């Protein structure tokens, strides 16, 4: 695929973009198969291979293939240039001292592309100085734009301080007038001179606090500061696969650890799991998950009730899937300190660092029959699986979340060996 930024050597975020997409997928399939096959081998001369429970012979499901363009639902744009000539894209460097314009990146969703020009024009009218990295002066650091498939937008402006906040509060409605699909607008304050994009303080200026993202069984609600996979269709493929497995396993109870906005939790509920508990440490994500529960309850309550066929006058209640319960807590600390009976199924979707020894070792001891592990980094997936010797991999699926890169995302179903 052709990309003007890659060919000009100004952006290398997609190192495989010249490779045909079929070849990219085949290489990723070989890579993840090779990684999981390593479970059959001992880690050292003194460590024997794990028992047959963890082995590489299992069902490989068809790979989810992403669209090659337009799949990214979020853009993180450095704001550089000058007050009267704003640049949105990559940070300045020696060859490009005013920054690198990245507005035409082919990976962004159409609604995001359409938002860049109005955002840039509004920032120039705002008159706040872009943050200068070498001098640590200036106010406007980043613009973060998220979009759902319907084209609804969330725009977050990251500022160094509140010096320009008053101007933003009084003029952001101009941007909303140019972008009628702008539903959520907020200001994030990041005073630190660091590569960490977001600060702790979020000031929501719009009346709406969430944009809906597609899930399984219900919409998921994304708030400023909450994480959502950047490839919407690929995230749906992950959730749908978990729901398919849950229908076959028919568990009564389940936990969704590192649940985020509740994607897996709602997928499990839609598959008929009676009791689902989602656990996530990020407050805005749990706020969105709880909002989804409220929206689902409201939608169910407005379903017309058919007249009863009974003779006692009792109305028929509209059917509804079970609704998950969400808790704000550290997933590891919450799980290992539970005293109640463990669930029939646990879904884990950890960050790149994986579960770590505490949680993976606890899962090994827990007696939980089934585990679904959604991994964004196969290296830590294998490390965790080596600590869970009692589980047998039953099936795995590669989900190509990030085309044109070597990044591999996969979801694995495991059950305890008989």
Short mmCIF file of C-alpha atoms in Angstrom, two decimals:
data_model
loop_
_atom_site.label_atom_id
_atom_site.label_comp_id
_atom_site.label_asym_id
_atom_site.label_seq_id
_atom_site.Cartn_x
_atom_site.Cartn_y
_atom_site.Cartn_z
CA UNK A 1 0.00 0.00 0.00
CA UNK A 2 1.25 3.47 -0.83
CA UNK A 3 1.69 6.03 1.95
CA UNK A 4 3.15 9.46 1.22
CA UNK A 5 4.55 9.77 4.75
CA UNK A 6 6.32 6.43 4.64
CA UNK A 7 7.77 7.12 1.20
CA UNK A 8 8.97 10.55 2.37
CA UNK A 9 10.59 8.87 5.41
CA UNK A 10 8.81 11.14 7.86
CA UNK A 11 6.73 8.43 9.56
CA UNK A 12 7.77 4.84 10.24
CA UNK A 13 4.80 3.71 12.31
CA UNK A 14 3.85 1.15 9.64
CA UNK A 15 7.13 -0.61 8.77
CA UNK A 16 5.40 -3.37 6.77
CA UNK A 17 3.21 -1.10 4.67
CA UNK A 18 4.97 -2.07 1.41
CA UNK A 19 4.27 -5.77 1.98
CA UNK A 20 1.13 -7.24 0.40
CA UNK A 21 -1.48 -7.69 3.10
CA UNK A 22 -1.81 -11.43 2.49
CA UNK A 23 1.90 -11.81 3.22
CA UNK A 24 1.60 -9.74 6.39
CA UNK A 25 -1.15 -12.00 7.69
CA UNK A 26 0.69 -15.22 6.81
CA UNK A 27 3.81 -14.00 8.61
CA UNK A 28 1.81 -13.10 11.70
CA UNK A 29 0.13 -16.49 11.68
CA UNK A 30 3.52 -18.20 11.52
CA UNK A 31 4.81 -15.95 14.29
CA UNK A 32 2.05 -16.67 16.80
CA UNK A 33 2.07 -20.40 16.00
CA UNK A 34 5.81 -20.48 16.60
CA UNK A 35 5.45 -18.63 19.91
CA UNK A 36 2.76 -20.94 21.25
CA UNK A 37 4.64 -24.01 20.00
CA UNK A 38 7.48 -22.98 22.31
CA UNK A 39 5.29 -24.13 25.22
CA UNK A 40 6.21 -27.70 24.27
CA UNK A 41 9.88 -27.01 24.91
CA UNK A 42 11.68 -26.76 28.26
CA UNK A 43 12.80 -23.28 29.26
CA UNK A 44 16.20 -24.57 30.44
CA UNK A 45 18.14 -27.77 30.97
CA UNK A 46 17.00 -27.90 34.57
CA UNK A 47 13.37 -27.19 33.78
CA UNK A 48 11.52 -30.06 32.11
CA UNK A 49 8.91 -29.37 29.51
CA UNK A 50 5.54 -28.70 31.04
CA UNK A 51 3.07 -31.60 31.15
CA UNK A 52 0.93 -32.30 28.09
CA UNK A 53 -1.72 -29.96 29.50
CA UNK A 54 -0.06 -26.96 27.82
CA UNK A 55 0.82 -27.92 24.30
CA UNK A 56 0.69 -26.46 20.83
CA UNK A 57 -1.73 -28.96 19.28
CA UNK A 58 -5.16 -27.31 19.33
CA UNK A 59 -7.70 -25.73 17.00
CA UNK A 60 -6.58 -22.66 15.08
CA UNK A 61 -9.60 -20.61 14.09
CA UNK A 62 -9.62 -18.45 10.93
CA UNK A 63 -7.72 -15.19 11.32
CA UNK A 64 -9.63 -11.93 11.54
CA UNK A 65 -8.34 -9.78 8.68
CA UNK A 66 -8.62 -6.04 9.19
CA UNK A 67 -9.42 -3.44 6.56
CA UNK A 68 -6.11 -2.06 5.30
CA UNK A 69 -7.13 1.60 5.59
CA UNK A 70 -9.56 3.69 7.60
CA UNK A 71 -9.60 1.33 10.57
CA UNK A 72 -8.16 3.56 13.30
CA UNK A 73 -10.81 5.12 15.52
CA UNK A 74 -8.38 7.39 17.37
CA UNK A 75 -5.77 9.97 16.36
CA UNK A 76 -3.17 11.35 18.76
CA UNK A 77 -1.88 14.50 17.10
CA UNK A 78 1.02 16.57 18.41
CA UNK A 79 0.20 20.26 18.11
CA UNK A 80 3.21 22.21 16.82
CA UNK A 81 4.03 25.09 14.49
CA UNK A 82 2.96 28.56 15.60
CA UNK A 83 -0.21 30.26 16.87
CA UNK A 84 -1.14 31.36 13.35
CA UNK A 85 0.13 28.26 11.53
CA UNK A 86 -0.81 25.15 13.50
CA UNK A 87 0.62 21.76 12.50
CA UNK A 88 -1.18 18.55 13.54
CA UNK A 89 0.82 15.35 13.42
CA UNK A 90 4.26 14.32 14.63
CA UNK A 91 6.61 16.28 16.88
CA UNK A 92 9.22 18.58 15.33
CA UNK A 93 12.72 17.30 14.66
CA UNK A 94 15.92 18.64 13.08
CA UNK A 95 14.67 18.13 9.53
CA UNK A 96 11.16 19.35 10.31
CA UNK A 97 11.52 22.08 12.96
CA UNK A 98 7.85 23.11 12.77
CA UNK A 99 6.45 19.59 13.03
CA UNK A 100 5.17 17.01 10.57
CA UNK A 101 1.64 17.33 9.22
CA UNK A 102 -0.02 13.89 9.43
CA UNK A 103 -3.62 14.79 8.59
CA UNK A 104 -3.73 12.59 5.50
CA UNK A 105 -2.66 9.36 7.22
CA UNK A 106 -4.65 6.62 5.43
CA UNK A 107 -5.27 4.65 8.64
CA UNK A 108 -7.66 7.15 10.23
CA UNK A 109 -11.43 6.76 9.95
CA UNK A 110 -13.16 9.17 7.53
CA UNK A 111 -14.83 11.13 10.36
CA UNK A 112 -11.43 11.83 11.90
CA UNK A 113 -10.02 13.04 8.59
CA UNK A 114 -12.99 15.37 8.21
CA UNK A 115 -12.42 16.81 11.69
CA UNK A 116 -8.80 17.88 11.25
CA UNK A 117 -9.35 21.00 9.14
CA UNK A 118 -12.00 22.53 11.45
CA UNK A 119 -9.90 21.67 14.52
CA UNK A 120 -6.80 23.30 13.04
CA UNK A 121 -8.73 26.42 12.05
CA UNK A 122 -10.29 26.70 15.52
CA UNK A 123 -6.89 26.32 17.21
CA UNK A 124 -5.50 29.15 15.07
CA UNK A 125 -8.41 31.37 16.09
CA UNK A 126 -7.86 30.35 19.72
CA UNK A 127 -4.39 31.89 19.58
CA UNK A 128 -2.78 29.72 22.24
CA UNK A 129 0.88 28.93 21.59
CA UNK A 130 1.73 25.30 20.72
CA UNK A 131 3.92 23.61 23.29
CA UNK A 132 7.62 23.75 22.41
CA UNK A 133 9.38 20.58 23.55
CA UNK A 134 12.99 21.90 23.68
CA UNK A 135 12.05 25.01 25.67
CA UNK A 136 9.13 23.47 27.62
CA UNK A 137 7.10 26.60 26.87
CA UNK A 138 3.71 27.02 25.25
CA UNK A 139 0.27 25.71 26.11
CA UNK A 140 -1.29 23.37 23.53
CA UNK A 141 0.33 19.93 23.54
CA UNK A 142 -1.98 17.46 21.78
CA UNK A 143 -5.34 16.99 20.14
CA UNK A 144 -6.87 13.53 20.66
CA UNK A 145 -9.73 12.66 18.30
CA UNK A 146 -11.89 9.52 18.60
CA UNK A 147 -14.70 8.46 16.28
CA UNK A 148 -17.28 5.68 16.18
CA UNK A 149 -18.57 4.04 12.97
CA UNK A 150 -21.53 6.45 12.88
CA UNK A 151 -19.12 9.38 12.76
CA UNK A 152 -19.72 10.68 16.28
CA UNK A 153 -16.63 12.44 17.64
CA UNK A 154 -14.85 12.93 20.93
CA UNK A 155 -12.18 15.65 20.92
CA UNK A 156 -9.77 16.15 23.81
CA UNK A 157 -7.38 19.09 23.98
CA UNK A 158 -4.26 18.50 26.09
CA UNK A 159 -2.91 21.71 27.64
CA UNK A 160 0.18 22.38 29.74
CA UNK A 161 -1.77 24.54 32.20
CA UNK A 162 -5.10 26.29 32.65
CA UNK A 163 -3.79 29.56 31.21
CA UNK A 164 -5.78 29.11 27.99
CA UNK A 165 -8.73 27.31 29.57
CA UNK A 166 -10.94 30.41 29.75
CA UNK A 167 -10.53 31.02 26.00
CA UNK A 168 -11.27 27.36 25.27
CA UNK A 169 -14.41 27.41 27.41
CA UNK A 170 -15.76 30.44 25.54
CA UNK A 171 -14.87 29.38 21.99
CA UNK A 172 -15.15 25.60 21.73
CA UNK A 173 -18.80 26.00 20.70
CA UNK A 174 -17.45 27.45 17.44
CA UNK A 175 -15.80 24.10 16.78
CA UNK A 176 -19.02 22.28 17.62
CA UNK A 177 -20.86 24.45 15.11
CA UNK A 178 -18.43 23.32 12.40
CA UNK A 179 -18.54 19.70 13.56
CA UNK A 180 -22.21 18.85 14.27
CA UNK A 181 -21.19 15.26 15.06
CA UNK A 182 -18.93 16.44 17.92
CA UNK A 183 -20.57 14.88 20.99
CA UNK A 184 -17.85 15.06 23.64
CA UNK A 185 -15.28 17.82 24.13
CA UNK A 186 -12.85 18.00 27.03
CA UNK A 187 -9.61 19.58 28.18
CA UNK A 188 -6.88 17.50 29.77
CA UNK A 189 -4.23 19.25 31.87
CA UNK A 190 -0.73 17.75 31.59
CA UNK A 191 1.74 20.05 33.38
CA UNK A 192 4.66 17.63 33.28
CA UNK A 193 7.43 17.84 30.68
CA UNK A 194 7.20 14.17 29.74
CA UNK A 195 6.37 11.77 26.93
CA UNK A 196 3.21 10.76 28.84
CA UNK A 197 0.46 12.37 26.81
CA UNK A 198 -2.32 12.77 29.37
CA UNK A 199 -2.41 14.32 32.82
CA UNK A 200 -4.65 13.41 35.73
CA UNK A 201 -7.11 16.30 35.45
CA UNK A 202 -9.89 16.09 32.84
CA UNK A 203 -12.37 18.94 32.37
CA UNK A 204 -15.40 17.94 30.29
CA UNK A 205 -16.98 20.97 28.65
CA UNK A 206 -19.71 19.29 26.62
CA UNK A 207 -23.08 18.24 28.01
CA UNK A 208 -22.45 14.69 26.82
CA UNK A 209 -19.77 12.60 28.51
CA UNK A 210 -19.62 9.52 26.27
CA UNK A 211 -19.68 8.40 22.67
CA UNK A 212 -21.16 4.97 21.88
CA UNK A 213 -18.89 2.31 20.42
CA UNK A 214 -20.24 -0.96 19.01
CA UNK A 215 -20.14 -3.98 21.30
CA UNK A 216 -21.87 -7.35 21.40
CA UNK A 217 -25.42 -7.14 22.73
CA UNK A 218 -25.23 -3.42 23.53
CA UNK A 219 -23.31 -0.25 22.83
CA UNK A 220 -20.16 0.42 24.82
CA UNK A 221 -19.73 3.95 26.12
CA UNK A 222 -16.36 5.64 25.78
CA UNK A 223 -15.47 8.51 28.11
CA UNK A 224 -12.40 10.77 28.04
CA UNK A 225 -9.51 8.90 29.65
CA UNK A 226 -10.92 5.43 29.05
CA UNK A 227 -9.15 2.91 26.83
CA UNK A 228 -10.74 1.38 23.73
CA UNK A 229 -9.04 -0.71 21.08
CA UNK A 230 -8.06 1.55 18.18
CA UNK A 231 -9.46 -0.90 15.60
CA UNK A 232 -13.22 -1.01 16.19
CA UNK A 233 -14.03 -3.94 13.91
CA UNK A 234 -11.15 -6.01 15.30
CA UNK A 235 -12.32 -5.39 18.86
CA UNK A 236 -15.77 -6.65 17.86
CA UNK A 237 -14.14 -9.79 16.47
CA UNK A 238 -12.50 -10.41 19.86
CA UNK A 239 -15.75 -9.91 21.75
CA UNK A 240 -17.72 -12.06 19.32
CA UNK A 241 -15.23 -14.92 19.66
CA UNK A 242 -15.51 -14.82 23.45
CA UNK A 243 -19.31 -14.89 23.17
CA UNK A 244 -19.14 -17.90 20.82
CA UNK A 245 -16.97 -19.83 23.26
CA UNK A 246 -19.21 -18.86 26.18
CA UNK A 247 -22.28 -20.24 24.40
CA UNK A 248 -20.51 -23.57 23.99
CA UNK A 249 -19.18 -23.67 27.57
CA UNK A 250 -22.44 -22.43 29.16
CA UNK A 251 -20.88 -21.10 32.37
CA UNK A 252 -23.17 -19.71 35.06
CA UNK A 253 -20.63 -17.22 36.41
CA UNK A 254 -17.72 -15.29 34.89
CA UNK A 255 -15.20 -12.58 35.66
CA UNK A 256 -13.87 -10.09 33.12
CA UNK A 257 -10.53 -8.90 34.52
CA UNK A 258 -9.00 -5.73 33.01
CA UNK A 259 -12.50 -5.18 31.64
CA UNK A 260 -12.06 -1.61 30.36
CA UNK A 261 -15.44 -0.28 29.20
CA UNK A 262 -16.92 -3.77 29.46
CA UNK A 263 -16.56 -5.23 25.96
CA UNK A 264 -15.99 -8.82 27.01
CA UNK A 265 -18.36 -8.58 29.99
CA UNK A 266 -21.32 -7.57 27.83
CA UNK A 267 -20.39 -10.19 25.23
CA UNK A 268 -20.53 -12.88 27.92
CA UNK A 269 -23.87 -11.58 29.17
CA UNK A 270 -25.26 -11.62 25.64
CA UNK A 271 -24.19 -15.27 25.45
CA UNK A 272 -26.36 -16.08 28.46
CA UNK A 273 -23.86 -16.05 31.33
CA UNK A 274 -26.05 -15.29 34.35
CA UNK A 275 -23.53 -13.52 36.58
CA UNK A 276 -20.69 -11.48 35.07
CA UNK A 277 -18.38 -9.26 37.11
CA UNK A 278 -16.06 -6.80 35.38
CA UNK A 279 -13.02 -5.40 37.20
CA UNK A 280 -10.97 -2.42 36.01
CA UNK A 281 -8.71 0.07 37.79
CA UNK A 282 -9.35 3.02 35.44
CA UNK A 283 -12.27 5.03 36.77
CA UNK A 284 -13.52 6.59 33.49
CA UNK A 285 -13.68 3.13 31.90
CA UNK A 286 -15.84 1.78 34.72
CA UNK A 287 -18.01 4.90 34.52
CA UNK A 288 -18.63 4.07 30.87
CA UNK A 289 -19.36 0.42 31.65
CA UNK A 290 -21.89 1.37 34.32
CA UNK A 291 -23.46 3.88 31.92
CA UNK A 292 -23.89 1.04 29.43
CA UNK A 293 -25.74 -0.97 32.09
CA UNK A 294 -28.03 2.00 32.71
CA UNK A 295 -28.66 2.49 28.99
CA UNK A 296 -29.38 -1.20 28.55
CA UNK A 297 -31.84 -1.17 31.44
CA UNK A 298 -33.55 1.89 30.01
CA UNK A 299 -33.82 0.32 26.56
CA UNK A 300 -35.27 -2.86 28.04
CA UNK A 301 -37.79 -0.88 30.08
CA UNK A 302 -39.12 0.87 26.98
CA UNK A 303 -39.72 -2.36 25.04
CA UNK A 304 -43.50 -2.65 24.48
CA UNK A 305 -45.05 -5.33 26.66
CA UNK A 306 -47.32 -7.77 24.85
CA UNK A 307 -50.68 -8.61 26.41
CA UNK A 308 -50.55 -11.64 28.67
CA UNK A 309 -51.87 -15.01 27.57
CA UNK A 310 -52.39 -15.87 31.22
CA UNK A 311 -55.78 -15.62 32.88
CA UNK A 312 -54.45 -13.86 36.00
CA UNK A 313 -53.83 -10.57 34.24
CA UNK A 314 -50.03 -10.72 34.75
CA UNK A 315 -48.25 -8.97 31.85
CA UNK A 316 -45.44 -10.61 29.95
CA UNK A 317 -42.04 -9.14 30.88
CA UNK A 318 -39.79 -8.35 27.90
CA UNK A 319 -36.85 -10.71 27.81
CA UNK A 320 -33.38 -9.28 28.43
CA UNK A 321 -29.87 -10.64 28.67
CA UNK A 322 -28.29 -10.59 32.13
CA UNK A 323 -26.48 -7.37 32.98
CA UNK A 324 -22.88 -7.37 34.19
CA UNK A 325 -21.76 -5.85 37.46
CA UNK A 326 -18.67 -3.60 37.44
CA UNK A 327 -16.09 -2.84 40.13
CA UNK A 328 -13.29 -0.26 40.19
CA UNK A 329 -10.27 -2.15 41.52
CA UNK A 330 -6.86 -3.50 40.61
CA UNK A 331 -7.63 -6.78 38.83
CA UNK A 332 -4.84 -8.78 40.48
CA UNK A 333 -5.45 -7.54 44.02
CA UNK A 334 -9.19 -8.01 43.67
CA UNK A 335 -8.96 -11.56 42.31
CA UNK A 336 -6.37 -12.96 44.70
CA UNK A 337 -8.24 -11.60 47.72
CA UNK A 338 -11.62 -13.11 46.83
CA UNK A 339 -13.04 -15.47 49.45
CA UNK A 340 -16.17 -16.47 47.56
CA UNK A 341 -16.41 -19.45 45.24
CA UNK A 342 -14.46 -18.74 42.02
CA UNK A 343 -16.40 -18.45 38.75
CA UNK A 344 -16.81 -21.00 35.98
CA UNK A 345 -14.98 -18.78 33.48
CA UNK A 346 -12.47 -15.94 33.64
CA UNK A 347 -11.66 -13.59 30.76
CA UNK A 348 -8.39 -11.67 31.03
CA UNK A 349 -7.34 -8.84 28.73
CA UNK A 350 -4.16 -7.48 30.33
CA UNK A 351 -1.89 -4.73 29.02
CA UNK A 352 1.33 -5.55 27.23
CA UNK A 353 3.09 -6.58 30.45
CA UNK A 354 0.71 -9.54 30.82
CA UNK A 355 -0.85 -10.96 33.97
CA UNK A 356 2.39 -11.28 35.89
CA UNK A 357 3.34 -14.00 38.38
CA UNK A 358 0.83 -13.12 41.11
CA UNK A 359 -2.35 -13.35 39.05
CA UNK A 360 -1.26 -16.19 36.75
CA UNK A 361 -0.12 -18.28 39.72
CA UNK A 362 -3.39 -17.59 41.51
CA UNK A 363 -5.36 -18.68 38.44
CA UNK A 364 -3.31 -21.88 38.37
CA UNK A 365 -4.31 -22.64 41.98
CA UNK A 366 -7.88 -21.42 41.70
CA UNK A 367 -9.55 -24.45 40.16
CA UNK A 368 -11.43 -22.22 37.69
CA UNK A 369 -12.46 -24.56 34.84
CA UNK A 370 -12.13 -22.23 31.84
CA UNK A 371 -10.01 -19.23 30.87
CA UNK A 372 -10.13 -16.90 27.87
CA UNK A 373 -6.92 -14.90 27.46
CA UNK A 374 -6.91 -11.94 25.06
CA UNK A 375 -3.27 -10.98 24.51
CA UNK A 376 -1.69 -7.96 22.84
CA UNK A 377 1.84 -9.37 23.26
CA UNK A 378 2.52 -13.10 22.71
CA UNK A 379 5.78 -12.94 24.67
CA UNK A 380 4.05 -12.22 27.98
CA UNK A 381 1.20 -14.57 27.05
CA UNK A 382 3.66 -17.47 26.94
CA UNK A 383 5.29 -16.36 30.19
CA UNK A 384 1.90 -16.41 31.89
CA UNK A 385 0.90 -19.76 30.38
CA UNK A 386 4.08 -21.38 31.66
CA UNK A 387 2.85 -20.56 35.16
CA UNK A 388 -0.55 -22.13 34.46
CA UNK A 389 0.39 -25.74 33.79
CA UNK A 390 -3.04 -27.17 34.57
CA UNK A 391 -4.68 -25.49 31.59
CA UNK A 392 -4.89 -27.00 28.13
CA UNK A 393 -5.20 -24.73 25.12
CA UNK A 394 -8.33 -25.71 23.22
CA UNK A 395 -8.49 -23.03 20.53
CA UNK A 396 -6.80 -19.83 19.42
CA UNK A 397 -7.56 -17.01 16.99
CA UNK A 398 -5.30 -14.33 15.55
CA UNK A 399 -6.95 -10.92 15.31
CA UNK A 400 -5.04 -8.48 13.13
CA UNK A 401 -5.53 -5.33 15.17
CA UNK A 402 -2.67 -3.36 13.60
CA UNK A 403 -2.11 -3.99 9.87
CA UNK A 404 1.25 -2.97 8.38
CA UNK A 405 3.07 -3.70 11.66
CA UNK A 406 4.45 -6.85 13.26
CA UNK A 407 2.08 -6.43 16.21
CA UNK A 408 0.21 -9.66 16.95
CA UNK A 409 -3.05 -9.85 18.90
CA UNK A 410 -4.62 -13.19 19.70
CA UNK A 411 -7.33 -14.68 21.89
CA UNK A 412 -6.92 -18.13 23.43
CA UNK A 413 -9.44 -20.50 25.01
CA UNK A 414 -8.09 -22.80 27.72
CA UNK A 415 -9.66 -25.41 29.98
CA UNK A 416 -8.28 -27.43 32.82
CA UNK A 417 -6.94 -30.79 31.73
CA UNK A 418 -8.96 -33.81 32.85
#
